[in-house]
Amino acid sequence: MNIILLGPPGAGKGTQAGHLVETRDMIQLSTGDMLRAAKTSGTEMGKRVAEVMDRGELVTDEIVIGLIREQLEGDKKGGFIFDGFPRTLAQADALEALLNEFGEKLDTVIEMQVNDEVLVERIVNRAKEAVAAGGTARADDNEESLKIRLMEYYKKTSPLIGYYHAKGNLTSIDGLASIEEVQGSIAKILG
Ligand code: ADP
């Protein structure tokens, strides 16, 4: 099974993807994690994307499509969970082409619905918790970058909801429910 978790920053995509990795042996493909890893490892690409990411803007389609392509070449285990990808219509088209190329298909797109106030609250808390635990907050978990991340989401990513709805593979769930309840809703969809 190959699925997309779609939703704004802070919707809980990463948490749910982690659960699916544990319970269904699926592979989480988080472009955000891949880009952060590139940033820390100091590769040329990492250096190029660092500022863009920290501001809260999207990096170019070309870069993230390249990252996803590399991952599709590996073992697919229980299937792929696309987390934070696609984020633009061009990325959605590229994903379709890539899946075709690798003889795979997209089974379902799960949209996690959450309202903006909750998103801001969750992200501000995530930053506080990271600091309280002795670490540092993500460079883009500040109010200014968060505002840009949300605008990028509404401008560039939310059109994917209509797109996948029209294709007939979208299911929307309530992302405000408890983590366990959201897990239950996803399990029901995946069967
Ligand atoms: P969140 O969903 O919490 O905003 P992510 O970890 O998914 O965070 O992404 C962090 C940042 O990485 C984004 O704000 C963006 O700069 C970059 N990024 C991640 N995925 C993509 C993508 N598919 N296309 C473009 N930029 C991306």
Tab-separated table of C-alpha atoms and ligand atoms in Angstrom:
chain	number	residue	atom	x	y	z
A	1	MET	CA	0.000	0.000	0.000
A	2	ASN	CA	1.241	3.454	-0.870
A	3	ILE	CA	-0.390	6.390	0.848
A	4	ILE	CA	-0.066	10.143	1.199
A	5	LEU	CA	-0.632	11.921	4.507
A	6	LEU	CA	-1.788	15.406	3.611
A	7	GLY	CA	-2.283	18.292	6.004
A	8	PRO	CA	-0.866	21.586	7.231
A	9	PRO	CA	2.251	21.862	9.391
A	10	GLY	CA	1.487	20.540	12.859
A	11	ALA	CA	-1.407	18.328	11.733
A	12	GLY	CA	0.287	15.240	13.162
A	13	LYS	CA	1.451	13.580	9.938
A	14	GLY	CA	4.821	12.556	11.366
A	15	THR	CA	3.269	11.027	14.494
A	16	GLN	CA	0.837	8.953	12.474
A	17	ALA	CA	3.477	7.937	9.942
A	18	GLY	CA	5.663	6.692	12.817
A	19	HIS	CA	2.835	4.485	14.030
A	20	LEU	CA	2.302	3.001	10.575
A	21	VAL	CA	6.011	2.237	10.309
A	22	GLU	CA	5.825	0.301	13.574
A	23	THR	CA	2.574	-1.526	13.016
A	24	ARG	CA	2.567	-2.153	9.256
A	25	ASP	CA	6.216	-2.258	8.351
A	26	MET	CA	5.698	0.656	5.994
A	27	ILE	CA	8.421	3.094	4.975
A	28	GLN	CA	8.036	6.754	5.953
A	29	LEU	CA	9.253	9.139	3.306
A	30	SER	CA	9.340	12.558	4.945
A	31	THR	CA	10.865	15.171	2.673
A	32	GLY	CA	11.123	17.495	5.706
A	33	ASP	CA	13.306	14.929	7.532
A	34	MET	CA	15.391	14.309	4.400
A	35	LEU	CA	15.972	18.033	3.925
A	36	ARG	CA	16.860	18.526	7.596
A	37	ALA	CA	19.343	15.649	7.321
A	38	ALA	CA	20.884	17.291	4.254
A	39	LYS	CA	21.078	20.562	6.147
A	40	THR	CA	22.929	19.004	9.096
A	41	SER	CA	25.274	16.958	6.968
A	42	GLY	CA	26.381	20.159	5.252
A	43	THR	CA	26.081	18.896	1.669
A	44	GLU	CA	25.935	21.469	-1.136
A	45	MET	CA	22.217	20.878	-1.458
A	46	GLY	CA	21.781	21.150	2.324
A	47	LYS	CA	23.470	24.532	2.340
A	48	ARG	CA	21.321	25.706	-0.533
A	49	VAL	CA	18.017	24.787	1.118
A	50	ALA	CA	18.837	25.817	4.702
A	51	GLU	CA	17.796	29.458	4.471
A	52	VAL	CA	14.671	28.730	2.468
A	53	MET	CA	13.529	26.137	4.995
A	54	ASP	CA	14.306	28.291	8.007
A	55	ARG	CA	12.191	31.085	6.543
A	56	GLY	CA	9.313	28.627	6.166
A	57	GLU	CA	9.172	28.661	2.373
A	58	LEU	CA	9.027	25.601	0.152
A	59	VAL	CA	12.236	24.402	-1.469
A	60	THR	CA	12.188	23.766	-5.211
A	61	ASP	CA	10.162	20.911	-6.666
A	62	GLU	CA	13.259	19.629	-8.429
A	63	ILE	CA	15.133	19.022	-5.168
A	64	VAL	CA	12.368	17.192	-3.336
A	65	ILE	CA	11.411	15.119	-6.380
A	66	GLY	CA	15.052	14.035	-6.640
A	67	LEU	CA	15.047	13.008	-2.972
A	68	ILE	CA	11.878	10.956	-3.379
A	69	ARG	CA	13.152	9.273	-6.528
A	70	GLU	CA	16.234	8.009	-4.659
A	71	GLN	CA	14.036	6.459	-1.971
A	72	LEU	CA	11.717	4.707	-4.402
A	73	GLU	CA	14.698	2.839	-5.748
A	74	GLY	CA	15.141	1.043	-2.402
A	75	ASP	CA	13.219	-1.723	-0.609
A	76	LYS	CA	9.502	-0.954	-0.398
A	77	LYS	CA	8.555	-3.306	2.488
A	78	GLY	CA	4.901	-2.766	3.466
A	79	GLY	CA	4.614	0.251	1.178
A	80	PHE	CA	5.419	3.932	1.256
A	81	ILE	CA	3.935	6.677	3.396
A	82	PHE	CA	4.505	10.015	1.738
A	83	ASP	CA	4.685	12.540	4.570
A	84	GLY	CA	5.034	16.179	3.557
A	85	PHE	CA	5.225	15.261	-0.116
A	86	PRO	CA	3.700	16.155	-2.529
A	87	ARG	CA	3.273	19.777	-1.507
A	88	THR	CA	2.565	21.294	-4.939
A	89	LEU	CA	0.593	20.164	-7.990
A	90	ALA	CA	3.853	19.755	-9.904
A	91	GLN	CA	5.089	17.393	-7.181
A	92	ALA	CA	1.813	15.454	-7.365
A	93	ASP	CA	2.283	14.975	-11.113
A	94	ALA	CA	5.890	13.954	-10.597
A	95	LEU	CA	4.865	11.434	-7.944
A	96	GLU	CA	2.352	9.860	-10.283
A	97	ALA	CA	4.976	9.542	-13.011
A	98	LEU	CA	7.526	8.100	-10.565
A	99	LEU	CA	5.100	5.534	-9.181
A	100	ASN	CA	4.255	4.442	-12.731
A	101	GLU	CA	7.907	4.164	-13.542
A	102	PHE	CA	8.506	1.902	-10.524
A	103	GLY	CA	5.397	-0.189	-11.209
A	104	GLU	CA	3.628	1.135	-8.130
A	105	LYS	CA	0.371	2.941	-7.561
A	106	LEU	CA	-1.098	5.357	-5.080
A	107	ASP	CA	-3.743	3.666	-2.962
A	108	THR	CA	-5.105	6.480	-0.883
A	109	VAL	CA	-4.639	10.061	0.252
A	110	ILE	CA	-5.568	10.851	3.842
A	111	GLU	CA	-6.214	14.475	4.612
A	112	MET	CA	-5.772	15.381	8.280
A	113	GLN	CA	-7.993	18.340	9.058
A	114	VAL	CA	-6.960	20.709	11.841
A	115	ASN	CA	-7.773	24.354	12.439
A	116	ASP	CA	-5.152	27.088	12.452
A	117	GLU	CA	-5.305	28.027	16.136
A	118	VAL	CA	-4.531	24.458	17.110
A	119	LEU	CA	-1.646	24.296	14.648
A	120	VAL	CA	-0.011	27.383	16.066
A	121	GLU	CA	-0.509	26.078	19.608
A	122	ARG	CA	0.962	22.658	18.748
A	123	ILE	CA	4.004	24.108	17.063
A	124	VAL	CA	4.689	26.638	19.796
A	125	ASN	CA	4.439	23.787	22.337
A	126	ARG	CA	6.719	21.569	20.271
A	127	ALA	CA	9.350	24.313	20.308
A	128	LYS	CA	8.969	24.817	24.095
A	129	GLU	CA	9.224	21.098	24.787
A	130	ALA	CA	12.374	20.776	22.704
A	131	VAL	CA	14.018	23.562	24.680
A	132	ALA	CA	12.781	22.195	28.034
A	133	ALA	CA	14.317	18.822	27.133
A	134	GLY	CA	17.673	20.531	26.767
A	135	GLY	CA	17.651	20.611	22.950
A	136	THR	CA	16.946	23.374	20.488
A	137	ALA	CA	13.719	24.164	18.682
A	138	ARG	CA	13.508	23.648	14.920
A	139	ALA	CA	14.765	26.771	13.167
A	140	ASP	CA	11.362	27.165	11.470
A	141	ASP	CA	9.267	26.651	14.631
A	142	ASN	CA	9.014	30.368	15.367
A	143	GLU	CA	6.029	32.615	14.864
A	144	GLU	CA	7.300	34.370	11.759
A	145	SER	CA	8.320	31.219	9.857
A	146	LEU	CA	5.187	29.462	10.974
A	147	LYS	CA	3.039	32.161	9.406
A	148	ILE	CA	4.884	31.686	6.124
A	149	ARG	CA	4.600	27.878	6.374
A	150	LEU	CA	0.844	28.207	6.773
A	151	MET	CA	0.583	30.614	3.827
A	152	GLU	CA	2.662	28.292	1.676
A	153	TYR	CA	0.330	25.467	2.672
A	154	TYR	CA	-2.848	27.319	1.730
A	155	LYS	CA	-1.415	28.757	-1.471
A	156	LYS	CA	0.467	25.775	-2.862
A	157	THR	CA	-0.485	22.574	-1.021
A	158	SER	CA	-4.196	22.863	-0.231
A	159	PRO	CA	-5.138	22.695	-3.972
A	160	LEU	CA	-4.033	19.051	-3.744
A	161	ILE	CA	-7.126	18.346	-1.650
A	162	GLY	CA	-9.387	19.204	-4.590
A	163	TYR	CA	-7.087	17.441	-7.007
A	164	TYR	CA	-7.084	14.117	-5.151
A	165	HIS	CA	-10.768	14.435	-4.367
A	166	ALA	CA	-11.455	14.715	-8.104
A	167	LYS	CA	-9.277	11.683	-8.754
A	168	GLY	CA	-11.365	9.779	-6.212
A	169	ASN	CA	-8.703	8.782	-3.741
A	170	LEU	CA	-9.099	11.310	-0.951
A	171	THR	CA	-10.436	10.597	2.533
A	172	SER	CA	-10.565	13.371	5.105
A	173	ILE	CA	-10.297	12.702	8.815
A	174	ASP	CA	-10.467	14.797	11.961
A	175	GLY	CA	-6.894	15.553	12.986
A	176	LEU	CA	-8.095	17.195	16.201
A	177	ALA	CA	-9.083	13.881	17.756
A	178	SER	CA	-6.661	12.126	20.131
A	179	ILE	CA	-3.593	10.396	18.676
A	180	GLU	CA	-5.248	6.991	19.284
A	181	GLU	CA	-8.486	8.067	17.661
A	182	VAL	CA	-6.645	9.342	14.605
A	183	GLN	CA	-4.737	6.031	14.471
A	184	GLY	CA	-8.116	4.282	14.525
A	185	SER	CA	-9.506	6.404	11.682
A	186	ILE	CA	-6.448	5.686	9.556
A	187	ALA	CA	-6.595	1.953	10.323
A	188	LYS	CA	-10.209	1.904	9.174
A	189	ILE	CA	-9.293	3.520	5.860
A	190	LEU	CA	-6.352	1.189	5.246
A	191	GLY	CA	-8.348	-1.888	6.224
B	1	ADP	P1	5.992	20.887	8.601
B	1	ADP	O1	4.994	20.007	7.919
B	1	ADP	O2	5.977	20.754	10.112
B	1	ADP	O3	5.966	22.325	8.169
B	1	ADP	P2	8.238	19.450	7.316
B	1	ADP	O4	9.199	18.806	8.233
B	1	ADP	O5	7.364	18.564	6.511
B	1	ADP	O6	7.437	20.437	8.243
B	1	ADP	O7	8.989	20.450	6.323
B	1	ADP	C1	9.857	21.449	6.785
B	1	ADP	C2	10.300	22.346	5.625
B	1	ADP	O8	11.006	21.562	4.648
B	1	ADP	C3	9.192	23.030	4.823
B	1	ADP	O9	8.752	24.221	5.423
B	1	ADP	C4	9.901	23.268	3.486
B	1	ADP	O10	10.815	24.338	3.556
B	1	ADP	C5	10.715	22.008	3.319
B	1	ADP	N1	9.952	20.939	2.613
B	1	ADP	C6	9.600	19.728	3.112
B	1	ADP	N2	8.931	18.997	2.204
B	1	ADP	C7	8.862	19.760	1.080
B	1	ADP	C8	8.300	19.573	-0.207
B	1	ADP	N3	7.652	18.448	-0.536
B	1	ADP	N4	8.425	20.573	-1.113
B	1	ADP	C9	9.070	21.704	-0.809
B	1	ADP	N5	9.619	21.963	0.381
B	1	ADP	C10	9.524	21.004	1.332
